[in-house]
Short mmCIF file of N, CA and C and ligand atoms in Angstrom, two decimals:
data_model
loop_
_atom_site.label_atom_id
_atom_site.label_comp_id
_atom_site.label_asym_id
_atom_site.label_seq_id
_atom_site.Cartn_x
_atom_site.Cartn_y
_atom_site.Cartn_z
N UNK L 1 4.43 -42.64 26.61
CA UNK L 1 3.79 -41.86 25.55
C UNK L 1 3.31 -40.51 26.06
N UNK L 2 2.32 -40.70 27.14
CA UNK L 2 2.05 -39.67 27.67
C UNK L 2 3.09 -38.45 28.36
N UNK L 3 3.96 -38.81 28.61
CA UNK L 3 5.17 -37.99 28.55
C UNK L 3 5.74 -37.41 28.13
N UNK L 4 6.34 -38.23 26.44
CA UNK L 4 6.82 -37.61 25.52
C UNK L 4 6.05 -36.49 25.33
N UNK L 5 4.10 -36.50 25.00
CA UNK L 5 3.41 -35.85 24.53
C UNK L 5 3.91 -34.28 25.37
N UNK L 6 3.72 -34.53 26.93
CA UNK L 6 4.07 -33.60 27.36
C UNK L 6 5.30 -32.77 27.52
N UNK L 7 6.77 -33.15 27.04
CA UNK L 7 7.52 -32.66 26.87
C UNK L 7 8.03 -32.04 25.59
N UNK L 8 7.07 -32.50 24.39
CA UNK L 8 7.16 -32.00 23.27
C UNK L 8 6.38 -30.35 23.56
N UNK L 9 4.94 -30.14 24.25
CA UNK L 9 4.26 -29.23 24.90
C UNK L 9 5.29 -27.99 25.67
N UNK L 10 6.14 -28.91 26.05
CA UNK L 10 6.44 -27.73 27.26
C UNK L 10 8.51 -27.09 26.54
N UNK L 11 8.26 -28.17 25.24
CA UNK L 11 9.18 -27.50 24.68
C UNK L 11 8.60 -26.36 23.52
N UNK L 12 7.70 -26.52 23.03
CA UNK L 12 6.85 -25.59 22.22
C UNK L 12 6.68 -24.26 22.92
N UNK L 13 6.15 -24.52 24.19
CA UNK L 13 5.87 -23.48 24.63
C UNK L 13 7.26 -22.46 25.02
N UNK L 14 8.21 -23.39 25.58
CA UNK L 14 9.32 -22.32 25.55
C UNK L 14 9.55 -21.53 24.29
N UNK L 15 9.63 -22.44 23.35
CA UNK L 15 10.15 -21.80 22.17
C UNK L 15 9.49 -20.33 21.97
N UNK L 16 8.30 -20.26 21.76
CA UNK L 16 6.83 -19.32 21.92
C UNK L 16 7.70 -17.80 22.95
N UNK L 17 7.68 -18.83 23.99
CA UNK L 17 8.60 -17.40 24.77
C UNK L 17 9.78 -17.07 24.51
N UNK L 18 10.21 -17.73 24.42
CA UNK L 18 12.01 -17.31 23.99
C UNK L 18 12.13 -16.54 22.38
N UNK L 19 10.85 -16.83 21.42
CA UNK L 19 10.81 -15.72 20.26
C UNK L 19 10.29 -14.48 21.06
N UNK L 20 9.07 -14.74 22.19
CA UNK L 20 8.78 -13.59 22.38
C UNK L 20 9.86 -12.56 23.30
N UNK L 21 10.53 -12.99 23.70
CA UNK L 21 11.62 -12.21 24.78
C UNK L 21 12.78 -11.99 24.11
N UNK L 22 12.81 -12.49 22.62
CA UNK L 22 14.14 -11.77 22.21
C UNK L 22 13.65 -10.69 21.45
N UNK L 23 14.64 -10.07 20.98
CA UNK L 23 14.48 -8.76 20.23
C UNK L 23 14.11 -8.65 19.31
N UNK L 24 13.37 -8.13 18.39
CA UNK L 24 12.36 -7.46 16.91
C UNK L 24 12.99 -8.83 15.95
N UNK L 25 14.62 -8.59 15.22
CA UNK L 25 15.24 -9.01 14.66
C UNK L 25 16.57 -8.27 14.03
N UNK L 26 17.01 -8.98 13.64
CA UNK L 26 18.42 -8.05 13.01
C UNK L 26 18.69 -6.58 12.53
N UNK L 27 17.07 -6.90 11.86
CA UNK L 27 16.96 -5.38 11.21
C UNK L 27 17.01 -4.05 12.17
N UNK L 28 15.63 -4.62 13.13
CA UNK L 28 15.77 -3.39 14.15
C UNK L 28 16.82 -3.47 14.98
N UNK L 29 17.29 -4.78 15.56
CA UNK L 29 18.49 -4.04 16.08
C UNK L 29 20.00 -3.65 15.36
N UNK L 30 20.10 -3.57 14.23
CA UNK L 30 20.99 -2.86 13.73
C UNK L 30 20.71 -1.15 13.47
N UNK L 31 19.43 -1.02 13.40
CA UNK L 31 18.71 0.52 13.31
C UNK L 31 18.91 0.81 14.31
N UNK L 32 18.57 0.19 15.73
CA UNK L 32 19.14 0.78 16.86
C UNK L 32 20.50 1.04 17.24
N UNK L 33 21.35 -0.01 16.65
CA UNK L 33 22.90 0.08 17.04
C UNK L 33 23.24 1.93 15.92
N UNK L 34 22.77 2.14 15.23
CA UNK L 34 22.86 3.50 14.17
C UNK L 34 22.62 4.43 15.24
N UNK L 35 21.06 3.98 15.71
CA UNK L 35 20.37 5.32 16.65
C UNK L 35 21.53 5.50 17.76
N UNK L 36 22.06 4.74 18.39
CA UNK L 36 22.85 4.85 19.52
C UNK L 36 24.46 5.84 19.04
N UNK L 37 24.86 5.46 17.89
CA UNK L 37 25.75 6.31 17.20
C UNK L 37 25.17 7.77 16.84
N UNK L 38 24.15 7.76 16.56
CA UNK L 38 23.79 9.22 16.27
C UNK L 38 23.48 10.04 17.60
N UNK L 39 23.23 9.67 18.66
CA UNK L 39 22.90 10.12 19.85
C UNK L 39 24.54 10.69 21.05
N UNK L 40 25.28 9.44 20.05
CA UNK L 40 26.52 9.92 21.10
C UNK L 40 27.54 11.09 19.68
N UNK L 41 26.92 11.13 18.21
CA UNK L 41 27.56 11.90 17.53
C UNK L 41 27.11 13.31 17.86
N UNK L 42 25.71 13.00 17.90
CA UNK L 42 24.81 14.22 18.41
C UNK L 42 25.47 15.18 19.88
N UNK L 43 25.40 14.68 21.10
CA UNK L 43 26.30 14.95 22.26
C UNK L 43 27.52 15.59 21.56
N UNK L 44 28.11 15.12 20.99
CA UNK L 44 29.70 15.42 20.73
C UNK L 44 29.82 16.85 20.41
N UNK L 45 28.73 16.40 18.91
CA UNK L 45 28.77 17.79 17.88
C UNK L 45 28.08 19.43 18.94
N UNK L 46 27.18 18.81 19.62
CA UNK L 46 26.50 20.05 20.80
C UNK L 46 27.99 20.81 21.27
N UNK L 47 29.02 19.65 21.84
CA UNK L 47 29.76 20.68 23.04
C UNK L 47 31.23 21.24 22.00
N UNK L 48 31.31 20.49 20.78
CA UNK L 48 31.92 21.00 19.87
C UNK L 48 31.16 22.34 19.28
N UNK L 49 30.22 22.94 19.64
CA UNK L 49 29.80 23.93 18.67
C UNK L 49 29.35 24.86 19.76
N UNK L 50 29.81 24.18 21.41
CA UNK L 50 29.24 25.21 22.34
C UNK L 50 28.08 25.26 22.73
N UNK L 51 27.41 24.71 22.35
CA UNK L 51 25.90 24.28 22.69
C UNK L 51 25.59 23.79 24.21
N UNK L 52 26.83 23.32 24.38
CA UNK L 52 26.80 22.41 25.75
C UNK L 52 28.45 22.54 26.16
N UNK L 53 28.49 23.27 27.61
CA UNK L 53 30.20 23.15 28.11
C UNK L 53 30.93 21.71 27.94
N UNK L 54 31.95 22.07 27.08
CA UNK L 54 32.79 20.68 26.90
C UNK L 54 33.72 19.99 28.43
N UNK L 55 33.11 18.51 27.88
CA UNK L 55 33.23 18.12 28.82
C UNK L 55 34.07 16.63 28.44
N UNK L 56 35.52 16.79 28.97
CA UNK L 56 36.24 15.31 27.74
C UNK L 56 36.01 14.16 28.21
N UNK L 57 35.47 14.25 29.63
CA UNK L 57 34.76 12.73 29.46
C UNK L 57 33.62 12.19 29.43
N UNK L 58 33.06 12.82 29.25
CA UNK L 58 31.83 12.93 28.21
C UNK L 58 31.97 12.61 26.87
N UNK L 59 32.64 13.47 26.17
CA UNK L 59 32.83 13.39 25.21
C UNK L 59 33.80 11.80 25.03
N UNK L 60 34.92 11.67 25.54
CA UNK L 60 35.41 10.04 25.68
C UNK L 60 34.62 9.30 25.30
N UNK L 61 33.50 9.23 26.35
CA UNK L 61 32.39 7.94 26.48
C UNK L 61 31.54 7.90 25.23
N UNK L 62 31.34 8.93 24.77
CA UNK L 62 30.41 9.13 23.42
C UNK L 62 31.22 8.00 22.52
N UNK L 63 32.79 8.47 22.63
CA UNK L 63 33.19 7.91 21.24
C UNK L 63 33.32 6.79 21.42
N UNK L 64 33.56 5.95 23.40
CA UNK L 64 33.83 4.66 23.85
C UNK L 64 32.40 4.49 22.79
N UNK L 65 31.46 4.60 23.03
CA UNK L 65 30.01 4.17 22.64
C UNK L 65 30.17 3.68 20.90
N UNK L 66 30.54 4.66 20.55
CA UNK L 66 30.91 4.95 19.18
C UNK L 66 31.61 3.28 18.81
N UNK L 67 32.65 3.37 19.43
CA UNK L 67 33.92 2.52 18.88
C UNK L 67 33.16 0.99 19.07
N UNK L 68 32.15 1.02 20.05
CA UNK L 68 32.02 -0.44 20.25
C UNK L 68 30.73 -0.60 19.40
N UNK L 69 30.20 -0.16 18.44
CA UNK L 69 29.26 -0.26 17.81
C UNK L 69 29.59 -1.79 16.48
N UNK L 70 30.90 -1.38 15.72
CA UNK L 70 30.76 -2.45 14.61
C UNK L 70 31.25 -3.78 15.05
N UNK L 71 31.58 -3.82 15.91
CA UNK L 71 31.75 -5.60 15.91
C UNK L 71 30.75 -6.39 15.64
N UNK L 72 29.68 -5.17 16.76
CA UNK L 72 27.99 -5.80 16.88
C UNK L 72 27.17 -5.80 15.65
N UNK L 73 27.79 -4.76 15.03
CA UNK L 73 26.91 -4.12 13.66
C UNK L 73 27.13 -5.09 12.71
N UNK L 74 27.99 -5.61 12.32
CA UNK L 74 28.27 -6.42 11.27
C UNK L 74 27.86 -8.01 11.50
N UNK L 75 27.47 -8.22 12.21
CA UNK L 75 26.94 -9.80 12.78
C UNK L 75 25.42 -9.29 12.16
N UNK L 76 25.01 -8.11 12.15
CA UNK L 76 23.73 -8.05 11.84
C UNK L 76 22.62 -7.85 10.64
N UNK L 77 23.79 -8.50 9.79
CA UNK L 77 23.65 -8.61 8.48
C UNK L 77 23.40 -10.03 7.73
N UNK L 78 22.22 -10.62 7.99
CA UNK L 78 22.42 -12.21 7.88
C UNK L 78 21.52 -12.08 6.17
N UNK L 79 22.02 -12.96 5.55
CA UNK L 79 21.58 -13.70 4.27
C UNK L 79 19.91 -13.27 4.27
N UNK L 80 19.41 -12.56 3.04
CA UNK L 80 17.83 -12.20 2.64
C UNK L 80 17.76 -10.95 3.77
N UNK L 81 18.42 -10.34 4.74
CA UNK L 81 17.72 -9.21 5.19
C UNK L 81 17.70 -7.82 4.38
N UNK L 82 18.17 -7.85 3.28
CA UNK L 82 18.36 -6.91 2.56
C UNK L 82 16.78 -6.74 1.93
N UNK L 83 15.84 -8.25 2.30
CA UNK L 83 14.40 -8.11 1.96
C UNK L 83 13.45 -7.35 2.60
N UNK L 84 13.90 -7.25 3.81
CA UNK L 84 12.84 -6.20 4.92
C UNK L 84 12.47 -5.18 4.45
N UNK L 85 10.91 -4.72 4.60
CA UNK L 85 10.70 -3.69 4.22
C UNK L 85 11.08 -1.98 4.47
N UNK L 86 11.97 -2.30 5.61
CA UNK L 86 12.76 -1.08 6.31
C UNK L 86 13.56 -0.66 6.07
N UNK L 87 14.12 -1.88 5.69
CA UNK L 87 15.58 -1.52 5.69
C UNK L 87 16.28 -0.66 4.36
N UNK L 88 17.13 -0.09 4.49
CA UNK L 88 17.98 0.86 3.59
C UNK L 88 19.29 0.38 3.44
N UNK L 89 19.56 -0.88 4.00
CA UNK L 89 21.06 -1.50 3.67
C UNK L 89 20.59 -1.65 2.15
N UNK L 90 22.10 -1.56 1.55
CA UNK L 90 21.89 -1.81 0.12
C UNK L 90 22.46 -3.22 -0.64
N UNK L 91 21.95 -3.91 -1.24
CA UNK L 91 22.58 -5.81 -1.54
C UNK L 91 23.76 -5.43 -1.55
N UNK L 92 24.31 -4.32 -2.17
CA UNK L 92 26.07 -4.40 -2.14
C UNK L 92 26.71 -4.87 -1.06
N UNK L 93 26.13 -4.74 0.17
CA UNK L 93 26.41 -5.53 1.44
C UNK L 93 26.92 -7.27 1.35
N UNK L 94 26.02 -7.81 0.45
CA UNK L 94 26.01 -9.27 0.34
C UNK L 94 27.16 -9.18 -0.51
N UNK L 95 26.96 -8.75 -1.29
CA UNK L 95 28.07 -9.00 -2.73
C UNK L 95 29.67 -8.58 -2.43
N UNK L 96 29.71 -7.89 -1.50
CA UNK L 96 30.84 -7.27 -0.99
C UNK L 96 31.36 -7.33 1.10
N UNK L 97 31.02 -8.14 1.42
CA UNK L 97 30.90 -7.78 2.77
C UNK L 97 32.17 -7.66 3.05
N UNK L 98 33.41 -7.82 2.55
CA UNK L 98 34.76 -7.67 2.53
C UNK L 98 34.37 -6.24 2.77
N UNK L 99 34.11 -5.39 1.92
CA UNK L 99 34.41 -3.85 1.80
C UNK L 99 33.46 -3.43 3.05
N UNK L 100 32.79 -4.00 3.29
CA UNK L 100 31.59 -3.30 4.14
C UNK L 100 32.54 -3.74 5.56
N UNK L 101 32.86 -4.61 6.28
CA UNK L 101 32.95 -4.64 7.00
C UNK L 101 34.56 -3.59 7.50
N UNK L 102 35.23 -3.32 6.17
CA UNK L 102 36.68 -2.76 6.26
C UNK L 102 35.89 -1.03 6.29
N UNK L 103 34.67 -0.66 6.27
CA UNK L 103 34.32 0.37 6.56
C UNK L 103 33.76 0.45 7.92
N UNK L 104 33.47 -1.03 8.45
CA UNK L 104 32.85 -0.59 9.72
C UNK L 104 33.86 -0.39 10.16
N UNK L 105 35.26 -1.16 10.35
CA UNK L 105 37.13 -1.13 11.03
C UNK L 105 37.18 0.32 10.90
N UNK L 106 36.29 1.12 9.46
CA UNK L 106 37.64 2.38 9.68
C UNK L 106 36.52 3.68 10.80
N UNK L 107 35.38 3.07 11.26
CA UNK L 107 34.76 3.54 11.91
C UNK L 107 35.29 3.63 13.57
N UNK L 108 35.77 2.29 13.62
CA UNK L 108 36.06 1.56 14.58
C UNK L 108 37.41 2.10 15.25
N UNK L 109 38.25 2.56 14.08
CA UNK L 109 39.96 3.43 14.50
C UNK L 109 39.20 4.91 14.56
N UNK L 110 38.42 5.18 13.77
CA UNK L 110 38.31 6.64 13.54
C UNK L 110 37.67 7.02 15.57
N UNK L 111 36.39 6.50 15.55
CA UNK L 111 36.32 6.84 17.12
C UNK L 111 37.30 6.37 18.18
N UNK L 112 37.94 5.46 18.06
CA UNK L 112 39.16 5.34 19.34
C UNK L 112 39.98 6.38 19.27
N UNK L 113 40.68 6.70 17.91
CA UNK L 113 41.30 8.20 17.83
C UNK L 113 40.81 9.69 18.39
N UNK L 114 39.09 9.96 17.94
CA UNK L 114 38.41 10.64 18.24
C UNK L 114 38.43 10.51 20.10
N UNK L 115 38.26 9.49 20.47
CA UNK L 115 37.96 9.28 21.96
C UNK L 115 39.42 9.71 22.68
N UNK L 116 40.39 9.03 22.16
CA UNK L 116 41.77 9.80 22.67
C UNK L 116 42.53 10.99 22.66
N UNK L 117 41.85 11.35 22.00
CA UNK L 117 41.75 12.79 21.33
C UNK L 117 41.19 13.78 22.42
N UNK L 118 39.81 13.29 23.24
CA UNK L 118 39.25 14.17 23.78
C UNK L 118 40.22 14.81 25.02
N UNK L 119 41.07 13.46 25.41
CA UNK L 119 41.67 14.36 26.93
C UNK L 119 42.10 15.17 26.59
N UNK L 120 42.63 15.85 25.23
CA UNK L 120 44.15 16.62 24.80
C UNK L 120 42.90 17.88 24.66
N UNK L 121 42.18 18.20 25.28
CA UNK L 121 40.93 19.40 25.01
C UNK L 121 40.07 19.22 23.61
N UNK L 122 39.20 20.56 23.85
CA UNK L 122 38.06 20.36 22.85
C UNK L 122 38.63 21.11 21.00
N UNK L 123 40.11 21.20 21.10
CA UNK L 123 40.64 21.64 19.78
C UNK L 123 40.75 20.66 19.21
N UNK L 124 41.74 19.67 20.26
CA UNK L 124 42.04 18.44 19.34
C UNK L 124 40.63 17.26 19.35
N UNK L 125 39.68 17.19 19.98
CA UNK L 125 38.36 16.74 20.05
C UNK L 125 37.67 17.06 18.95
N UNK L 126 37.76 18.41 18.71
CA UNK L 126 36.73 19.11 17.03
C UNK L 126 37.69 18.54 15.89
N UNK L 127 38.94 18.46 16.01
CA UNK L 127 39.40 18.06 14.96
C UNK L 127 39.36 16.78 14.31
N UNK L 128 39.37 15.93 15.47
CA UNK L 128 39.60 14.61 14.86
C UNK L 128 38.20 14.11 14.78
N UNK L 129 37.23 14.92 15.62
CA UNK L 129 35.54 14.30 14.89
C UNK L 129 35.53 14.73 13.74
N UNK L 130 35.70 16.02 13.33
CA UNK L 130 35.74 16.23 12.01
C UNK L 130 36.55 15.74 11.00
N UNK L 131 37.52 15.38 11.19
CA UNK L 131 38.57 15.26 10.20
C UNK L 131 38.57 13.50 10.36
N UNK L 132 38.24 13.06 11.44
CA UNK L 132 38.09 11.44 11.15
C UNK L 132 36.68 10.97 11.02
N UNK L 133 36.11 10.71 11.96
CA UNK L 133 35.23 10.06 12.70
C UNK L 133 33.83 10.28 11.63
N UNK L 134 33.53 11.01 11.28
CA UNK L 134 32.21 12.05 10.64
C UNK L 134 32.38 11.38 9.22
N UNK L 135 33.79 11.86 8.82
CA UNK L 135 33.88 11.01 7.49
C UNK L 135 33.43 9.41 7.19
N UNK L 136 33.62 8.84 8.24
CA UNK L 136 33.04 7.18 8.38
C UNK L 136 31.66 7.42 7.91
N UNK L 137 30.89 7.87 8.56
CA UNK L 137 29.61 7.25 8.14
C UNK L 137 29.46 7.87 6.94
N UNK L 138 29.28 8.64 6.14
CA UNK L 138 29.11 9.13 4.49
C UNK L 138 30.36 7.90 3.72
N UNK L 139 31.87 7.74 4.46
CA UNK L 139 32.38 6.62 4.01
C UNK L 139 31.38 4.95 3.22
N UNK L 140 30.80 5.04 4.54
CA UNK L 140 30.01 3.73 3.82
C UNK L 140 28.92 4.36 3.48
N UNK L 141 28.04 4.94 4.15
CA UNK L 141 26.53 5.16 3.34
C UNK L 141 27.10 4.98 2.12
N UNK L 142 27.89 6.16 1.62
CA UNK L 142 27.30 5.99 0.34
C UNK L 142 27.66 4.55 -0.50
N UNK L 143 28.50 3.75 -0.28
CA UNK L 143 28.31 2.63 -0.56
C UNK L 143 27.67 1.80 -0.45
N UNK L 144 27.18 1.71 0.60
CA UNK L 144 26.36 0.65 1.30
C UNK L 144 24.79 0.59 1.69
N UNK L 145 24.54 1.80 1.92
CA UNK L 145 23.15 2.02 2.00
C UNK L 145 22.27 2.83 1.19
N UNK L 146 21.13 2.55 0.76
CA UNK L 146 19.91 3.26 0.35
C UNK L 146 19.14 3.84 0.82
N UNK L 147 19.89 5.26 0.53
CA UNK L 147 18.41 6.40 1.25
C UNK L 147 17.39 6.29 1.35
N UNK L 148 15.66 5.74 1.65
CA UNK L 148 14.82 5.68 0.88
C UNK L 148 13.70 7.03 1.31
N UNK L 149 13.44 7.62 -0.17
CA UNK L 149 12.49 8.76 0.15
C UNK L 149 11.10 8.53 1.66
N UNK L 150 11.02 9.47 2.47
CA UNK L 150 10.58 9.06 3.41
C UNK L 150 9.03 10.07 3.07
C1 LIG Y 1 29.96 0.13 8.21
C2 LIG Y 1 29.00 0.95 7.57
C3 LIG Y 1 28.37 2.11 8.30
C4 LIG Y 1 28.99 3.10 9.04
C5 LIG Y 1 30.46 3.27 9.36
C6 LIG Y 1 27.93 3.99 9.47
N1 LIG Y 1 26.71 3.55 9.02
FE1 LIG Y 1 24.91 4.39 9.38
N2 LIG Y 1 23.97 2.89 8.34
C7 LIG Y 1 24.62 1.87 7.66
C8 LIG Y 1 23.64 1.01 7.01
C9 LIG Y 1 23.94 -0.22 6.18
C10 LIG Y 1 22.38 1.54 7.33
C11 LIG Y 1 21.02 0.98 6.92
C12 LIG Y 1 20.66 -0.18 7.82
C13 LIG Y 1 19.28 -0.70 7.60
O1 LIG Y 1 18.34 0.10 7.34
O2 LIG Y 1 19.08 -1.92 7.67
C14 LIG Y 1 22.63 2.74 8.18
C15 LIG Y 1 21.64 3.54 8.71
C16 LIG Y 1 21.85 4.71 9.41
C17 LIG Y 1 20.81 5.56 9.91
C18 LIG Y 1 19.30 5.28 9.80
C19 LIG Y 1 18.89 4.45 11.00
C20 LIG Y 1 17.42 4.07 10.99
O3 LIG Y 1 16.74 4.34 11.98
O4 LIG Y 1 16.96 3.47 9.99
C21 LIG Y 1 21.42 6.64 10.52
C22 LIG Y 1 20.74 7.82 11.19
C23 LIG Y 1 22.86 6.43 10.41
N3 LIG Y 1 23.07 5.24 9.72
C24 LIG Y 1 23.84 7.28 10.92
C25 LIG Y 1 25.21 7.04 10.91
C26 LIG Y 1 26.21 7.93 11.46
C27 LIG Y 1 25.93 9.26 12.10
C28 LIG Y 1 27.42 7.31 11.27
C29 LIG Y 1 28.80 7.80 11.62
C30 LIG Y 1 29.08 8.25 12.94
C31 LIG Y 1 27.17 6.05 10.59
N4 LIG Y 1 25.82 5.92 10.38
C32 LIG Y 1 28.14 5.14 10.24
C33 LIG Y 1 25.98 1.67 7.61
C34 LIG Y 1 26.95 2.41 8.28
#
């Protein structure tokens, strides 16, 4: 008896730590998987506009960064998080995750293109961020997410 008691204890208590050592929850880390895209779009757009000497592997790695974002992104959409008070995903997510996730894919070609793009210099680099890659995210926002006045 006295045993059980104590192994029920020392499973509680893991549990206790193992919520505390994982991460926020879905929500924030899908806001972070965004922040990490805007940081390597950010980089890009600098040495595309001269801001910063272009540099294609640099620029590569931005879009490597880029490309590996939705596999992760779309796992992070579980049933009721559309309830959080943060969040700006929009329910069309639930009702549609077919479409949502065929926007994260075209995110997903658009930066591997963008990334292969960079060795061929910073002409064909400006082009295909612009002409692919950039278009993705307004692609889904506007489907998928809710601005909310800040
Ligand atoms: C597959 C759909 C999809 C694509 C592609 C996408 N986003 Fe998003 N993005 C979302 C959704 C959904 C949210 C809202 C998530 C939430 O608040 O829970 C969001 C939120 C954001 C945010 C706010 C993050 C925060 O801190 O709340 C920024 C900034 C952002 N996206 C930038 C981008 C940029 C830049 C791109 C393109 C390079 C992009 N997104 C591509 C779906 C997408």
């Amino acid at each position: 008896m006295k045993r059980l008691y104590k192994s029920v204890i020392a499973a509680s208590v893991f549990s206790v730590l193992a919520a505390a050592t994982a991460s926020a929850g879905p929500v924030e880390d899908r806001k972070e998987l965004m922040k990490t895209v805007v940081k390597s779009l950010k980089l890009s757009i600098k040495m595309v506009k001269g801001e910063m000497p272009y540099d294609a592997a640099a620029a590569a790695a931005a879009m490597q960064t880029i490309h590996e974002v939705p596999d992760k992104y779309i796992k992070l959409f579980p049933e009721g998080s559309d309830k959080h008070p943060e969040t700006e995903a929009s329910p069309r997510i639930w009702q549609d995750m077919k479409g949502f996730v065929e926007k994260a894919e075209d995110m997903k070609i658009a930066s591997a293109k963008t990334r292969d793009a960079a060795s061929q210099g910073l002409d064909a680099f400006k082009a295909a961020l612009f002409g692919e890659l950039v278009k993705t995210c307004k692609g889904c926002h506007e489907a998928y997410r809710i601005k909310k006045e800040k």
